[in-house]
Coordinates of C-alpha atoms and ligand atoms in Angstrom, one line a residue:
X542 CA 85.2 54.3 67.6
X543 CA 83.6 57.5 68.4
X544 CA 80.0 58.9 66.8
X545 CA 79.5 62.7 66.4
X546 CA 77.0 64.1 67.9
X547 CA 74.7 64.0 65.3
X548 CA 75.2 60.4 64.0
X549 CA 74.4 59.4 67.8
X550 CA 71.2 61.4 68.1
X551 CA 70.1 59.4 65.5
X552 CA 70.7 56.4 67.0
X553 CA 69.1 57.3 69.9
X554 CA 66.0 59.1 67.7
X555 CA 65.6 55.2 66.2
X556 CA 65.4 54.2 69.5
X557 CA 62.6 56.7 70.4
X558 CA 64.3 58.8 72.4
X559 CA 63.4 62.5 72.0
X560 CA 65.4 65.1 70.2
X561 CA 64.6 68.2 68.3
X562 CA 64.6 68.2 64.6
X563 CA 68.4 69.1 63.3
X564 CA 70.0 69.3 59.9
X565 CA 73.9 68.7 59.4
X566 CA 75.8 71.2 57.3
X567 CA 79.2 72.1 55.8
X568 CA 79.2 75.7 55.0
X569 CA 77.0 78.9 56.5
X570 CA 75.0 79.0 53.7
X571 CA 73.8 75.3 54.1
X572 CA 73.2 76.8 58.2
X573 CA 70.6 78.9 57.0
X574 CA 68.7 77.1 54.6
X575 CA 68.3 74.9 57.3
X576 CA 67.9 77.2 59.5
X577 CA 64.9 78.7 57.6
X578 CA 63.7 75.1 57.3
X579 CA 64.0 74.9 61.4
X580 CA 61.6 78.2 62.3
X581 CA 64.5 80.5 62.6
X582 CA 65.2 80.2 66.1
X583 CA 68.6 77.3 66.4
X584 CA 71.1 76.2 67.9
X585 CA 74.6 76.0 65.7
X586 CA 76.7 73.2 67.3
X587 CA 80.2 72.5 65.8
X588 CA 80.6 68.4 65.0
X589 CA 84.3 67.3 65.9
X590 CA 85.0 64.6 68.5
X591 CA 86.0 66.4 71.5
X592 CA 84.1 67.2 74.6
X593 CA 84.3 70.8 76.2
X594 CA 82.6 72.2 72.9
X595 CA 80.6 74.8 74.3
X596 CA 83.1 76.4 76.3
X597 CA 85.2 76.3 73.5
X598 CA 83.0 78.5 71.4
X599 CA 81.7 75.9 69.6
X600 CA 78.0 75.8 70.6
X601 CA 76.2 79.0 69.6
X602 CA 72.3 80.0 69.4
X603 CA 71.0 82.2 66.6
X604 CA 67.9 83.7 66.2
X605 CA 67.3 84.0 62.6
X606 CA 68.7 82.3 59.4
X607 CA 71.3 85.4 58.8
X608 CA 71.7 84.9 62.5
X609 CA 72.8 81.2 61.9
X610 CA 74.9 81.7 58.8
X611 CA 77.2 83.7 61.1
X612 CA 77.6 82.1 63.9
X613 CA 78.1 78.7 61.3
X614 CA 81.2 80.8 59.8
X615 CA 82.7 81.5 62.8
X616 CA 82.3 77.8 64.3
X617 CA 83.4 76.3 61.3
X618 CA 86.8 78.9 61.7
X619 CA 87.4 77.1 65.0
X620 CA 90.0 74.3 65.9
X621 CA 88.8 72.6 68.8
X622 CA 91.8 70.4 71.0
X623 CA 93.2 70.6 67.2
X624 CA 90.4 69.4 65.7
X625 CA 89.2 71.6 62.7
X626 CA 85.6 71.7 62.8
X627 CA 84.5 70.3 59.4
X628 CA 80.4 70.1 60.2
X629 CA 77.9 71.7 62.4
X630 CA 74.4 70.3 63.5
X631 CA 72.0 72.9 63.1
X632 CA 69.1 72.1 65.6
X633 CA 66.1 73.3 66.6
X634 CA 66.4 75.9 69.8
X635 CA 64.8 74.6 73.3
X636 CA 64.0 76.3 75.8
X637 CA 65.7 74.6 78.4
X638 CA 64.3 75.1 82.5
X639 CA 67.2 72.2 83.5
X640 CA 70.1 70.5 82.9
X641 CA 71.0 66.9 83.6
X642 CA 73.1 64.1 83.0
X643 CA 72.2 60.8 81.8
X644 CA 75.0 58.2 80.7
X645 CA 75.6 54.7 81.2
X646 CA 79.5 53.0 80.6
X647 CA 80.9 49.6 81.3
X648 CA 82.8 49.6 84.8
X649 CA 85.4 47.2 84.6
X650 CA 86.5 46.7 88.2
X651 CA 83.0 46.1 89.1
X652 CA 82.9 44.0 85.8
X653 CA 79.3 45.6 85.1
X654 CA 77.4 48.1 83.3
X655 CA 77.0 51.3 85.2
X656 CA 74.2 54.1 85.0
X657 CA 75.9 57.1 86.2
X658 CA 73.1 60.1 86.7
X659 CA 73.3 63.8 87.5
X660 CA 70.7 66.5 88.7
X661 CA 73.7 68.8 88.0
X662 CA 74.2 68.1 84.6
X663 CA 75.6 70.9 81.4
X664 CA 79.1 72.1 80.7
X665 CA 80.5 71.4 84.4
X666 CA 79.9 67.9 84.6
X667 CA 83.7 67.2 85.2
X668 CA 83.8 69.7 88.0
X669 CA 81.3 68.4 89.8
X670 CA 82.3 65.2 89.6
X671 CA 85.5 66.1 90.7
X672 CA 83.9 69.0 93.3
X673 CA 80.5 67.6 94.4
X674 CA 81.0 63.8 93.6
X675 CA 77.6 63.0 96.0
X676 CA 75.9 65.1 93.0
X677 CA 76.8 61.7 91.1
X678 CA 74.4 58.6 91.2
X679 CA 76.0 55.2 90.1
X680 CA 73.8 52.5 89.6
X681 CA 75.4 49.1 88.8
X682 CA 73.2 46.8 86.9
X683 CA 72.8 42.8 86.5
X684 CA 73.9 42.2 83.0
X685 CA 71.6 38.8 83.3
X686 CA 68.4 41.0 83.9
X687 CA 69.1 44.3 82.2
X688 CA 68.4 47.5 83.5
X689 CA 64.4 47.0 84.8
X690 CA 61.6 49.5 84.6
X691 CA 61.5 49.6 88.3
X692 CA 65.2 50.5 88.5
X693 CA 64.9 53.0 85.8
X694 CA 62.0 54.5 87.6
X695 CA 63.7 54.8 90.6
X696 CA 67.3 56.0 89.9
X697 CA 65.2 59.0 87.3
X698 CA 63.3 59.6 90.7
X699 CA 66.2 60.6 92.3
X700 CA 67.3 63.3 90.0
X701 CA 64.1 64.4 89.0
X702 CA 61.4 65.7 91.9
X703 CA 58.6 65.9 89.5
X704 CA 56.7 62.4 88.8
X705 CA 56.1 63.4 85.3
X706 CA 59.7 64.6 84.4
X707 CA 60.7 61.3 86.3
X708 CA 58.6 59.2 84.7
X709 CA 59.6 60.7 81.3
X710 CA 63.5 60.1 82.0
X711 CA 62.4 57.0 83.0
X712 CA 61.9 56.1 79.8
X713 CA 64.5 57.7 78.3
X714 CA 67.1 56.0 80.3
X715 CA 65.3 52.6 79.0
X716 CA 65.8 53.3 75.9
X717 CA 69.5 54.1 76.3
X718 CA 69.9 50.7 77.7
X719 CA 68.5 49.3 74.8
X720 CA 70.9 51.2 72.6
X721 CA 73.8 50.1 74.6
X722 CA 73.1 46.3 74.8
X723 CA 72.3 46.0 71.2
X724 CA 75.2 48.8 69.6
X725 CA 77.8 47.5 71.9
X726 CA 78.8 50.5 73.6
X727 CA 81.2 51.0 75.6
X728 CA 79.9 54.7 76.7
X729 CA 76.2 56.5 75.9
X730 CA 75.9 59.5 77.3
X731 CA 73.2 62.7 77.3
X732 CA 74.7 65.9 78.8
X733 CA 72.4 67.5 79.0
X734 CA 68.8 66.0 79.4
X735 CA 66.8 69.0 79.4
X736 CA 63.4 69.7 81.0
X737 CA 62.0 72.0 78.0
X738 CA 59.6 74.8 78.4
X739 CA 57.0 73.0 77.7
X740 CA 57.7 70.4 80.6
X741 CA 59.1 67.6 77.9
X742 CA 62.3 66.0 78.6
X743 CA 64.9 66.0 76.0
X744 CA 68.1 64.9 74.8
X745 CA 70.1 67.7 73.4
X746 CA 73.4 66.5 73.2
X747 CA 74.6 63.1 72.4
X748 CA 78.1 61.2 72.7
X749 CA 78.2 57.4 71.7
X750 CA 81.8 55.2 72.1
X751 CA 81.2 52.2 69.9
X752 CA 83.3 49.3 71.2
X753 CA 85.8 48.7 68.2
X754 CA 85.7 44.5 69.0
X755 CA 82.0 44.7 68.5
X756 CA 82.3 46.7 65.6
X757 CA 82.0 43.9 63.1
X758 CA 78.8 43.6 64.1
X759 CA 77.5 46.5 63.2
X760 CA 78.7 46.9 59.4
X761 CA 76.1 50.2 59.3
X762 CA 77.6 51.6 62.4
X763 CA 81.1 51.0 61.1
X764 CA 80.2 53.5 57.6
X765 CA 79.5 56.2 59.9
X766 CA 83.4 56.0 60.9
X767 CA 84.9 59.6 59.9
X768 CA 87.8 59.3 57.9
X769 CA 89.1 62.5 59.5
X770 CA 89.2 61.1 62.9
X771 CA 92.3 58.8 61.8
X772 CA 95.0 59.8 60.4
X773 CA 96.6 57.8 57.0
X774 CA 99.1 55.8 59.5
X775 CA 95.9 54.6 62.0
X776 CA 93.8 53.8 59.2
X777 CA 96.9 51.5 57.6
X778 CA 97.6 50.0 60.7
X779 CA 93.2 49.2 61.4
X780 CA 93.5 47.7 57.6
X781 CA 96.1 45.8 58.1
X782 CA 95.2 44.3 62.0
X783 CA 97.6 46.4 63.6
X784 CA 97.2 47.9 66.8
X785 CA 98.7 51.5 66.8
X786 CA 99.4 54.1 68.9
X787 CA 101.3 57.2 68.6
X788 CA 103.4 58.5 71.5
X789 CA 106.1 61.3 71.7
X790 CA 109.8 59.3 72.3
X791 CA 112.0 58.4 69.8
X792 CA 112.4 54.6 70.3
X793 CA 109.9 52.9 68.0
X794 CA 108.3 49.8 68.9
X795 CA 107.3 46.4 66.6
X796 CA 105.9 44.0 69.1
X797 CA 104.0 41.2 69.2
X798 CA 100.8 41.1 71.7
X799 CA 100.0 43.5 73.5
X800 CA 100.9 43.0 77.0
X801 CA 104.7 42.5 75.9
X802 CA 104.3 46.0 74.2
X803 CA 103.0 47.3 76.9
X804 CA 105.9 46.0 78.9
X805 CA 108.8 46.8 76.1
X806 CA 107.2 50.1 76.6
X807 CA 107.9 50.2 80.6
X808 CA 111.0 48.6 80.0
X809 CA 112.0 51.8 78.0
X810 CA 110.9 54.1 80.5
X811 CA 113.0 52.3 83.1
X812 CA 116.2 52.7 81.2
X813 CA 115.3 56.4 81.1
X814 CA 114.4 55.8 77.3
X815 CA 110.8 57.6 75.7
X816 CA 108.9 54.8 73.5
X817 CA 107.4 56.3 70.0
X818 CA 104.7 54.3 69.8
X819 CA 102.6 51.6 71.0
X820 CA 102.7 48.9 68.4
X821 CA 101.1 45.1 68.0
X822 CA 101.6 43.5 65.2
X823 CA 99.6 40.5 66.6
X824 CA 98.9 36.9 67.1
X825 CA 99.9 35.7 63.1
X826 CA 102.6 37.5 61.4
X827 CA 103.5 37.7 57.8
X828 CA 106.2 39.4 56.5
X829 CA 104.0 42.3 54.7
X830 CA 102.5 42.9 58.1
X831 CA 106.3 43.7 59.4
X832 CA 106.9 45.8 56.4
X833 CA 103.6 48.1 56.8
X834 CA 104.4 48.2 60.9
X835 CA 108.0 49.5 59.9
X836 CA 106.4 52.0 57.1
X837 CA 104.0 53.3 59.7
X838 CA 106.9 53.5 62.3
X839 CA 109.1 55.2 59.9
X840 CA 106.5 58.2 59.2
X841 CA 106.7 59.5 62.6
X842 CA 110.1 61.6 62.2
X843 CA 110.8 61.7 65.6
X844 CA 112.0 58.0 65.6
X845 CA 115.2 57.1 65.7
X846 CA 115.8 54.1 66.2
X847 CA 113.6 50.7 65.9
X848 CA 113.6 48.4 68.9
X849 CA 111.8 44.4 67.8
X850 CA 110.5 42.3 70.4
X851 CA 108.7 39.3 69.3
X852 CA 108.0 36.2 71.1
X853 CA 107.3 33.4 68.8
X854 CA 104.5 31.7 69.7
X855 CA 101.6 31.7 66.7
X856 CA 103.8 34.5 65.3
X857 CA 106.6 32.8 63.7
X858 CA 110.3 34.5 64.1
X859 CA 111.3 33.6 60.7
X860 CA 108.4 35.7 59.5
X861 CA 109.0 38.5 61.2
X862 CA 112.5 38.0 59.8
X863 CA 111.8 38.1 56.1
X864 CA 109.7 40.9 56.7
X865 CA 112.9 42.8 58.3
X866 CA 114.8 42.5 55.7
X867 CA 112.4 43.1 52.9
X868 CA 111.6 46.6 54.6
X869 CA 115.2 47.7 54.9
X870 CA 116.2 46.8 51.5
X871 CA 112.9 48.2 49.7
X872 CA 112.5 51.3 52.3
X873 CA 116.8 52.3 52.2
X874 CA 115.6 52.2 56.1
X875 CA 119.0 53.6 57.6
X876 CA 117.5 53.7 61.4
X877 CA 119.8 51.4 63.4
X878 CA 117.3 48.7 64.8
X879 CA 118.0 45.8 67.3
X880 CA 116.0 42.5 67.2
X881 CA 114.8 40.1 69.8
X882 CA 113.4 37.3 68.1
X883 CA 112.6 34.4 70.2
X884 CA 110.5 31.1 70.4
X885 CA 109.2 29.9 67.1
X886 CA 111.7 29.4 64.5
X887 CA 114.1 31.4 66.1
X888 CA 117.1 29.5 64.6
X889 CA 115.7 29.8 61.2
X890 CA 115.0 33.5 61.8
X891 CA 119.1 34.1 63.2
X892 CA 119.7 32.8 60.0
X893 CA 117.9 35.0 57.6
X894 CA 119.5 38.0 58.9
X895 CA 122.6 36.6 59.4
X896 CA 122.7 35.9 55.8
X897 CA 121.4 38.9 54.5
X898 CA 123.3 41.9 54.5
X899 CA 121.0 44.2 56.4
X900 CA 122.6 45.5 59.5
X901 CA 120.4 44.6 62.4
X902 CA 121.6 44.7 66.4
X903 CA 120.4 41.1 68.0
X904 CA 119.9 41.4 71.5
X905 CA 119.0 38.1 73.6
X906 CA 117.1 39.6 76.8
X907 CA 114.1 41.9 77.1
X908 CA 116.8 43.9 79.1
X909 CA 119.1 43.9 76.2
X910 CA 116.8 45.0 73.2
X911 CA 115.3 47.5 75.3
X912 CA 119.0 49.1 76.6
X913 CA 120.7 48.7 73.1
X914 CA 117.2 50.8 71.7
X915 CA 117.6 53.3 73.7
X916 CA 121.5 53.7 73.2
X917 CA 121.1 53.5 69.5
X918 CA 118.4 56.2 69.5
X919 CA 121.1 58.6 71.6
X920 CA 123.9 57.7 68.9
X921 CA 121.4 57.6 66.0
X922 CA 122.6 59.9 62.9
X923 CA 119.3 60.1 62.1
X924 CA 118.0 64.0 61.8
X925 CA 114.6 63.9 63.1
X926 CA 113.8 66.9 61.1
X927 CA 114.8 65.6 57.7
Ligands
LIG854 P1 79.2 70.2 74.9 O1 79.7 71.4 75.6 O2 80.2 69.7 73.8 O3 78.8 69.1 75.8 O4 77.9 70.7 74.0 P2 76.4 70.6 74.4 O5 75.7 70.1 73.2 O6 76.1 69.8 75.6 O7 76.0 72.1 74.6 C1 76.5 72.8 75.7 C2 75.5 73.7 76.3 O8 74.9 74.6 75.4 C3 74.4 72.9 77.0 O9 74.7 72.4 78.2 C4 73.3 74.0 77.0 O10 73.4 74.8 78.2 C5 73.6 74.8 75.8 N1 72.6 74.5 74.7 C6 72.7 73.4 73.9 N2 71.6 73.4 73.1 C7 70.8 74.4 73.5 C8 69.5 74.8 73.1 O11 68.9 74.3 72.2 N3 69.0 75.9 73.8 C9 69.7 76.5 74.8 N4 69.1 77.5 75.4 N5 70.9 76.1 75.1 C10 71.4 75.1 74.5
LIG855 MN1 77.2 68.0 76.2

């Protein structure tokens, strides 16, 4: 789960880190009262989560209230990546004499955290990483000790020259350790930590990437979830322990676990098929889960036709069975889909849709299901623009 920008400099403001004073608001008119309440001189910052928002218009400095109202009416016009801009922060202005990067994140191969440090920090981050990667610091750290004063001290020496500003980052990056072995994080970043005109460092931007399997321990950070950031098919799928992801084919997927999604999902691509979605349904199973995975399935119109692919272990075939046949008969579902049900009461499961009279396609092999989705989505009748 992502933070916006301003919800994360508040984090990192309870954590004593410095930022300017901002206020959060939804129309220009709330911009310039706070504005006014600022000293005039702001910075209007668009609040969606996407990266690349100041070259995307989206971060603008004013230098009045009127100033502020109208650069607010334009930002809150903009779509950025897609993403209609609903808030801006409205912050205080600095004055800012240089630019750098600050951000720790987990690094998986190395199975560690890693600080990851720039003297070339702002807007072209990702260029120089990609351009000048020696620009880049990385600075792997002992999970058992924890990011030391000593280590902080010396990685902030090596972007910053001055013992001061070093000293001063120092701290910061402290601090942003604390946040992200207590939050859960998996990223915390600053782009950019400023050097201000009056020689104070600063975090002027923030971006915080809360780990969703931590989440539940961190009820308060959980209510700061934007209900615009999902859409009404990802929320019922989180509600209901479901593990979705839209994709762009037309094969769905309902699968159990998900590194036999992720494979049913290769498997597609090899037969020269395009999977709709990424879909778990998870370790236990009950039929209502099957019914709300078809539901969400079913309101992505490009699907046309429903490939199952359960193995049985915790998740019971018969389930999954019952829940296959109450979705077809109470949703008039009309996609041809093609079932491979197998391990835990797989006998009873053949059963319940033998019986029944839903039309369903078994399929024995991974192969199979995969190859008979694919073909059924090629034949389907169904128009994917009703
Ligand atoms: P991002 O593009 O989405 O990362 O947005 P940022 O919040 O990082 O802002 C982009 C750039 O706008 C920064 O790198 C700064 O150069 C500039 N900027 C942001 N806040 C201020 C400010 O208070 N004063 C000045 N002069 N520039 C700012
Ligand atoms: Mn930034």
């Amino acid at each position: 789960m992502n933070l916006h920008e301003y919800q994360g400099r508040d984090l990192f403001a309870s954590y004593g880190i410095p930022v300017l004073p901002g206020e959060v608001a939804t129309t220009p008119a709330e911009a310039k009262d706070a504005a006014k309440r600022l000293g005039g001189h702001v910075v209007v910052k668009a609040q969606v989560h996407a990266g690349g928002r100041g070259k995307a218009g989206g971060v603008k400095l004013a230098d009045n209230p009127d100033q502020a109202a109208e650069v607010a009416q334009a930002i809150l016009k903009l779509k950025i990546k897609d993403l209609p801009v609903r808030k801006v922060l409205v912050a205080k202005a600095a004055e800012i004499k240089s630019e750098a990067y600050f951000g720790i994140t987990l690094d998986r191969a190395a199975r560690r955290p890693v600080v990851i440090v720039s003297a070339a920090g702002g807007v072209d981050i990702e260029e120089v990483a990609a351009k000048t990667p020696d620009k880049v610091i990385r600075h792997h750290v002992n999970p058992k000790t924890g990011l030391t004063e000593a280590e902080a001290l010396e990685i902030s020496g090596r972007v910053y020259s001055n013992a001061d500003h070093a000293k001063q980052a120092a701290d910061i990056l402290l601090k942003l350790w604390k946040v992200t072995s207590e939050k859960d994080t998996s990223l915390v970043e600053i782009n950019p930590l400023v050097v201000d005109g009056h020689d104070k460092v600063l975090a002027l931007d923030s971006k915080v990437v809360l780990d969703d399997n931590g989440l539940f321990r961190h009820p308060d950070l959980e209510e700061l979830r934007d209900p615009d950031s999902e859409t009404k098919w990802e929320r019922m799928a989180r509600e209901m322990g479901l593990s979705y992801v839209k994709l762009d084919g037309n094969v769905g997927c309902c699968v159990n676990g998900a590194g036999l999604a992720m494979a049913t999902m290769d498997l597609i691509k090899y037969y020269g098929g395009d999977p709709a979605n990424f879909l778990d349904i998870g370790g236990s199973s009950s039929p209502e889960k099957v019914l709300t995975a078809m539901k969400i399935i079913l309101a992505d119109k490009n699907v046309k036709s429903i490939v199952f692919n359960i193995f049985g272990g915790i998740t019971r075939c018969d389930d999954v069975a019952r829940g296959i046949v109450e979705a077809v008969k109470k949703g008039k579902i009309e996609h041809p889909i093609v079932v491979r049900l197998t391990g835990t009461n797989e006998e009873e499961a053949r059963k319940i849709l033998d019986e029944s009279d839903v039309e369903v396609t078994p399929a024995k092999t991974m192969d199979e299901v995969v190859q008979l989705g694919i073909r059924a989505a090629l034949r389907s009748k169904i128009d994917s623009v009703s």
